[in-house]
Short mmCIF file of C-alpha atoms in Angstrom, two decimals:
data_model
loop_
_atom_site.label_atom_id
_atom_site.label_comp_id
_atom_site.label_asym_id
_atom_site.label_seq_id
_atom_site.Cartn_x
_atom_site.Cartn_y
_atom_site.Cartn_z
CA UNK A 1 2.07 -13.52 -9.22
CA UNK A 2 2.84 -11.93 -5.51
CA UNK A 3 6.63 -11.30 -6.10
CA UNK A 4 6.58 -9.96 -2.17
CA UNK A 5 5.47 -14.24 -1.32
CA UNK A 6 9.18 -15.02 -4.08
CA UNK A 7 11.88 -13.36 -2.24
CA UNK A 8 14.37 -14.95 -3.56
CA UNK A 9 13.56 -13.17 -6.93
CA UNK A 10 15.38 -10.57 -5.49
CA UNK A 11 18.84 -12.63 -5.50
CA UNK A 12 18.35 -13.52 -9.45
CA UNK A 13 20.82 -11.80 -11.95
CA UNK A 14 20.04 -8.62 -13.25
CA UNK A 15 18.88 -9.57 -16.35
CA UNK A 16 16.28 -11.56 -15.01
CA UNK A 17 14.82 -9.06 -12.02
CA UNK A 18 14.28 -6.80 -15.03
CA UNK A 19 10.56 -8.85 -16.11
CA UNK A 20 9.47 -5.44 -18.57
CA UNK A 21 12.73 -6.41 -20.44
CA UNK A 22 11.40 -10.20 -21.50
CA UNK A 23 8.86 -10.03 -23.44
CA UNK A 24 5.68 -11.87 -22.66
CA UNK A 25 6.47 -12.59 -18.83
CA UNK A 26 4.65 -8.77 -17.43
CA UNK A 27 1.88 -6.46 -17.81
CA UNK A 28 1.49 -3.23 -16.35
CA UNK A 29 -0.67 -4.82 -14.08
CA UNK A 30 1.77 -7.55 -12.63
CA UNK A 31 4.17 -10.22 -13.10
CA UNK A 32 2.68 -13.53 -15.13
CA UNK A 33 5.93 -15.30 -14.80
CA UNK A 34 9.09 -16.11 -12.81
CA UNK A 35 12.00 -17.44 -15.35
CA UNK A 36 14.70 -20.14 -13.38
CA UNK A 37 16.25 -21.82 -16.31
CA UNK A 38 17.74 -21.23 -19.60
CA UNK A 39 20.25 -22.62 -22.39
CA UNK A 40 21.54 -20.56 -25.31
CA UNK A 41 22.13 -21.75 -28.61
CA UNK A 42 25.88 -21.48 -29.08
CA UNK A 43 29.25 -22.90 -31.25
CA UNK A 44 31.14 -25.39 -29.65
CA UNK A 45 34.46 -26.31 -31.75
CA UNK A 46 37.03 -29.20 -31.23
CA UNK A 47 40.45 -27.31 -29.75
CA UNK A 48 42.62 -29.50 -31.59
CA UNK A 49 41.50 -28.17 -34.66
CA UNK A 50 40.26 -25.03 -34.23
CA UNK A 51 43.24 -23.18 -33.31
CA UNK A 52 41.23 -19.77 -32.69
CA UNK A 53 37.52 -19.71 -31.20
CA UNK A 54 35.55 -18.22 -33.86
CA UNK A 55 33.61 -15.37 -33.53
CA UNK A 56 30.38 -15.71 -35.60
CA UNK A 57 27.81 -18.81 -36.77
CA UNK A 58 29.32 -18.08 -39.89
CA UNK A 59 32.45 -20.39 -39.12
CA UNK A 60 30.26 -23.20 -40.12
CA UNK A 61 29.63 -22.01 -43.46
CA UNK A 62 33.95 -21.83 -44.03
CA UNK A 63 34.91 -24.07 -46.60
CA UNK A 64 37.57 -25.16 -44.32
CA UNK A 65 35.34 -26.85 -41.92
CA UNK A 66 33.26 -29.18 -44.93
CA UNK A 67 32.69 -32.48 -43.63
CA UNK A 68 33.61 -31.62 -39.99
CA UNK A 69 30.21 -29.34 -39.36
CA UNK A 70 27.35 -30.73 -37.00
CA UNK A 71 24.09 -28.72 -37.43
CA UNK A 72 21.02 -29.16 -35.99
CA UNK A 73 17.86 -30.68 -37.78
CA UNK A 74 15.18 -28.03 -36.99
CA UNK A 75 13.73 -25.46 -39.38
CA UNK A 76 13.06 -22.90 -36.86
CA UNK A 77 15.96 -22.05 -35.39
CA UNK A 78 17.77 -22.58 -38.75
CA UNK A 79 15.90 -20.57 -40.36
CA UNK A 80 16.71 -17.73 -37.94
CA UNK A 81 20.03 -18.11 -37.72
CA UNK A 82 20.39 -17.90 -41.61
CA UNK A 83 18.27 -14.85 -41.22
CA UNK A 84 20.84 -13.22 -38.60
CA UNK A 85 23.56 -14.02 -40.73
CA UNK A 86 22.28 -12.18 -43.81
CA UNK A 87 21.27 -8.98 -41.17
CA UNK A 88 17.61 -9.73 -40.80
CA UNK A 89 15.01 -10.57 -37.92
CA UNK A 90 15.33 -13.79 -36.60
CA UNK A 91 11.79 -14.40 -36.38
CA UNK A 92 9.85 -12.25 -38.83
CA UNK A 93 11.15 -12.79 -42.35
CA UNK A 94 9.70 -10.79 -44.72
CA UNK A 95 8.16 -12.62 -47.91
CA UNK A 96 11.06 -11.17 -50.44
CA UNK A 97 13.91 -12.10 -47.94
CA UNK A 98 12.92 -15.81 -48.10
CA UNK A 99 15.07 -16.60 -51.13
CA UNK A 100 18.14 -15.39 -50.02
CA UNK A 101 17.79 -17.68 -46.71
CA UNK A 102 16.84 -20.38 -48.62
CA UNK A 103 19.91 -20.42 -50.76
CA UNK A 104 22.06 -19.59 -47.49
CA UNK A 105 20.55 -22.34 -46.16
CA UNK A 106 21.42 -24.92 -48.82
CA UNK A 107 25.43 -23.50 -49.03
CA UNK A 108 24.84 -24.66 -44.99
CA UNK A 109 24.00 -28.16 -46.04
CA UNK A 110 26.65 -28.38 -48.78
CA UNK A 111 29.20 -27.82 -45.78
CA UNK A 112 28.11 -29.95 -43.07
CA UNK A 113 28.91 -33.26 -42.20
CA UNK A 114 25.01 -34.00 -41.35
CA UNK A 115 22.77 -32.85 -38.75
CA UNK A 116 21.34 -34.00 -35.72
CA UNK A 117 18.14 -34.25 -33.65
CA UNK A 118 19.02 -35.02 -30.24
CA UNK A 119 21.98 -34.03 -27.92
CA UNK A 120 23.25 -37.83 -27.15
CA UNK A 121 23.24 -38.15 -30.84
CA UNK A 122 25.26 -35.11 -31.28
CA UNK A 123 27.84 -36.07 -28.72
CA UNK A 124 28.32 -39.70 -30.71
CA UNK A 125 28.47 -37.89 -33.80
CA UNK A 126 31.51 -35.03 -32.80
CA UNK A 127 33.63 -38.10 -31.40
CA UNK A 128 33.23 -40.93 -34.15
CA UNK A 129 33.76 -38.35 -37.00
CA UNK A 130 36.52 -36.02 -35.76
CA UNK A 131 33.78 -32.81 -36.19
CA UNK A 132 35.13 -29.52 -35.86
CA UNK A 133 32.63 -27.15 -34.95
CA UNK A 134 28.99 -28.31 -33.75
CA UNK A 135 26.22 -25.68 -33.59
CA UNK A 136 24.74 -26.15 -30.08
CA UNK A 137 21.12 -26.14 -30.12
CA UNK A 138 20.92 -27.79 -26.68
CA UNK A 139 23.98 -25.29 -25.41
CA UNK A 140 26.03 -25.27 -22.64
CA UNK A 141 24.22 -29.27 -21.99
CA UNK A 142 26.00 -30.33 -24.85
CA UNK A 143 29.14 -28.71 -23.37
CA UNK A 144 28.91 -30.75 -20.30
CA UNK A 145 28.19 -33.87 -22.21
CA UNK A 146 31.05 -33.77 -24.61
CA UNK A 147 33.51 -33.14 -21.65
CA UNK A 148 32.15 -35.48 -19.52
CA UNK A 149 32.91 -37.85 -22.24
CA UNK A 150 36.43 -36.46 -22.87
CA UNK A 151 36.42 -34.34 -25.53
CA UNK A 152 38.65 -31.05 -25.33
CA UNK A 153 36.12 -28.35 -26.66
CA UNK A 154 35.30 -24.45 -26.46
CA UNK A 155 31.98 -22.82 -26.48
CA UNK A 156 31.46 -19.18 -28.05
CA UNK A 157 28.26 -16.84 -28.35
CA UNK A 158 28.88 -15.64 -31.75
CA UNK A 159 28.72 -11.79 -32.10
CA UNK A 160 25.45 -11.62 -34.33
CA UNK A 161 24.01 -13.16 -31.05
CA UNK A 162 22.63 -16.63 -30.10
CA UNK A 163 19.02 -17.97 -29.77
CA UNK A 164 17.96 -19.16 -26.39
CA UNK A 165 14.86 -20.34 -24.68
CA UNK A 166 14.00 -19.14 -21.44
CA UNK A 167 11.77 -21.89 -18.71
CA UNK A 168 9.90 -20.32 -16.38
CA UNK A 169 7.13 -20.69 -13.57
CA UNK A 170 3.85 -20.10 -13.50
CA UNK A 171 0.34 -20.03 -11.76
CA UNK A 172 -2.68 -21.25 -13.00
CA UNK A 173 -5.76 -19.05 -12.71
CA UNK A 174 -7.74 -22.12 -11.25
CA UNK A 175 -4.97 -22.58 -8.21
CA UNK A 176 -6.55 -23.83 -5.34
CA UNK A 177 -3.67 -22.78 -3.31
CA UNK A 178 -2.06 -19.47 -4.62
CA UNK A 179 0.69 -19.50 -1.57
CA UNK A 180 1.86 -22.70 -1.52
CA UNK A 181 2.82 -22.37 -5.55
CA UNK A 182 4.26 -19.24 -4.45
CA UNK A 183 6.44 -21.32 -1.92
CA UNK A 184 7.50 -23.47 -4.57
CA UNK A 185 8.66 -21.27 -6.73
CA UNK A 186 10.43 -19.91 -4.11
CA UNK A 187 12.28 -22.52 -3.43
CA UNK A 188 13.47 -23.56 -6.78
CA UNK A 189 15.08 -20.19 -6.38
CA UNK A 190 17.66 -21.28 -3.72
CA UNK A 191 21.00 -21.20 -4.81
CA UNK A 192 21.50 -24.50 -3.80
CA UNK A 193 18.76 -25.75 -5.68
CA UNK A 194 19.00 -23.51 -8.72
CA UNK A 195 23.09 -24.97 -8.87
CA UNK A 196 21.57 -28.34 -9.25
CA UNK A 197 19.98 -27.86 -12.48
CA UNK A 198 23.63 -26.30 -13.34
CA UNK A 199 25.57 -28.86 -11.88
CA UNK A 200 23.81 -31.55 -12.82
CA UNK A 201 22.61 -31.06 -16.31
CA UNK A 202 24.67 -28.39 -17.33
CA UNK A 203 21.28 -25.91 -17.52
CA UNK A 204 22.16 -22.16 -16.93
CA UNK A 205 20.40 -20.70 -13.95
CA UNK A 206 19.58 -17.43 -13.50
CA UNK A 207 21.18 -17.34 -9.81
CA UNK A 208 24.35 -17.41 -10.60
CA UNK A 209 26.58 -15.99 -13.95
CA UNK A 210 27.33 -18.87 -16.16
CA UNK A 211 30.96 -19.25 -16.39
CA UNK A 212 30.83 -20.58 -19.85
CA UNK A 213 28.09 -17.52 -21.12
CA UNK A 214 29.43 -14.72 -20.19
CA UNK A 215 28.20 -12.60 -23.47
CA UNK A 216 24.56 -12.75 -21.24
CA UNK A 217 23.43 -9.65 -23.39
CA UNK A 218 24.02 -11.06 -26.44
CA UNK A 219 21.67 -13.65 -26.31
CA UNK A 220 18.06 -13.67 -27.96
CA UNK A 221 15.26 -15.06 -26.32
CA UNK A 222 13.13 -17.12 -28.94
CA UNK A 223 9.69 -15.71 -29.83
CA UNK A 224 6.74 -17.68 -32.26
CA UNK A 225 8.19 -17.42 -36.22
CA UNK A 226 6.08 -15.26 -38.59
CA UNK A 227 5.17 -18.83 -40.32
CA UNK A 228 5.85 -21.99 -38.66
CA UNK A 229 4.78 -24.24 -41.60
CA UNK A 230 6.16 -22.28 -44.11
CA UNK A 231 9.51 -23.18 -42.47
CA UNK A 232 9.20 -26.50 -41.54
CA UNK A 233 7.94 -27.04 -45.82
CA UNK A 234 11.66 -24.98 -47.23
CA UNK A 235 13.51 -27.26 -44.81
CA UNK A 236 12.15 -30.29 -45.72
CA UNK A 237 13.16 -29.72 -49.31
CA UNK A 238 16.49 -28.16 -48.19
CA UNK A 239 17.64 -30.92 -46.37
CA UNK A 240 16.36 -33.58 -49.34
CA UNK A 241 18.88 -32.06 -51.98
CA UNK A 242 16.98 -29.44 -53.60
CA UNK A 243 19.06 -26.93 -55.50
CA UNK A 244 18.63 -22.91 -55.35
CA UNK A 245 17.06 -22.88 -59.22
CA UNK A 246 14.10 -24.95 -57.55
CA UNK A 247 12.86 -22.63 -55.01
#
């Protein structure tokens, strides 16, 4: 990539201009990718009930909240969290830690309401059932959605951090046209254009500070989990009803 051909990489935030500091995006030799969107994996809560934002993913383990917690059907990022929660590595949990993220998992789905797949789904859900808190695995999209519908809520970055996936551009070795891709990506870096994604879908850009992210250093861009399946297996019997004596 020919940063000197993407000028406007030179307007992005901080955090973003920095390429050595996100993984997988540089080499010594150059610059493989050029990020322009993001969404972080925060805690929205209902106002009306939750009197004080809360500080940490943990709120939707409180026994306070049972019945009234949305999570999010995935055994990735749930996984991870758990693994945060009990001061380990999101992504690389060691064989002997697996246990104790298990059975955190399980006192997570002995609290919640139910969980959901999609972020439609999770708007219907927070309305018809009066939720409290709603773990935001679609972020601040799910923000826009639930107060475009009405809903009075807040939206925290817990202090252990939240996950978040980072979109970004790149260029085919095979590119039969190197500068016009280069134009492109240029473009999509006009503020104008890069507000659009904000504006219209509620997608963080990295242009302009989010108003409703401003803990930007907190968050933690997802990387591949030490074992996909492995995962995706514990979840499936988590979710079913399995009991901590069974694993």
């Amino acid at each position: 990539m020919r940063l000197d051909n993407i000028p406007n990489t030179r307007q992005q935030l901080p955090r973003f201009r920095d390429v050595q500091g996100i993984g997988g995006i540089a080499r010594k030799e150059g610059v493989y990718a050029i990020p322009y969107t993001f969404a972080e994996m925060g805690l929205i809560y209902d106002r009306k009930q939750v009197a004080q934002a809360p500080t940490s993913m943990a709120a939707m383990w409180d026994p306070q909240y049972r019945g009234r917690v949305l999570a999010f059907d995935g055994s990735t990022h749930a996984f991870s969290i758990a693994s945060l929660l009990l001061h380990g590595k999101p992504f690389r949990i060691e064989d002997h830690q697996f246990k104790a993220v298990v059975a955190h998992l399980i006192a997570l789905r002995r609290n919640v309401l139910t969980f959901y797949t999609l972020p439609e789904e999770s708007v219907d859900l927070f309305r018809q059932n009066g939720a409290a808190l709603l773990f935001a695995n679609y972020g601040s999209q799910q923000v826009k959605l639930l107060r475009d519908a009405g809903v009075d809520v807040g939206y925290v970055i817990s202090s252990e951090g939240a996950l978040a996936w980072l979109d970004c551009w790149a260029v085919s070795r095979g590119v039969r046209n190197q500068s016009l891709a280069e134009r492109w990506i240029n473009y999509t870096l006009e503020r104008q254009v890069s507000g659009a994604l904000t504006q219209r879908q509620g997608l963080s850009n990295t242009i302009e500070p989010s108003l409703l992210t401003r803990d930007s250093d907190k968050l933690i861009w997802l990387e591949p989990a030490e074992d996909d399946k492995r995962r995706a297996s514990l979840w499936a019997r988590i979710i079913s009803g399995d009991t901590p004596g069974r694993f």
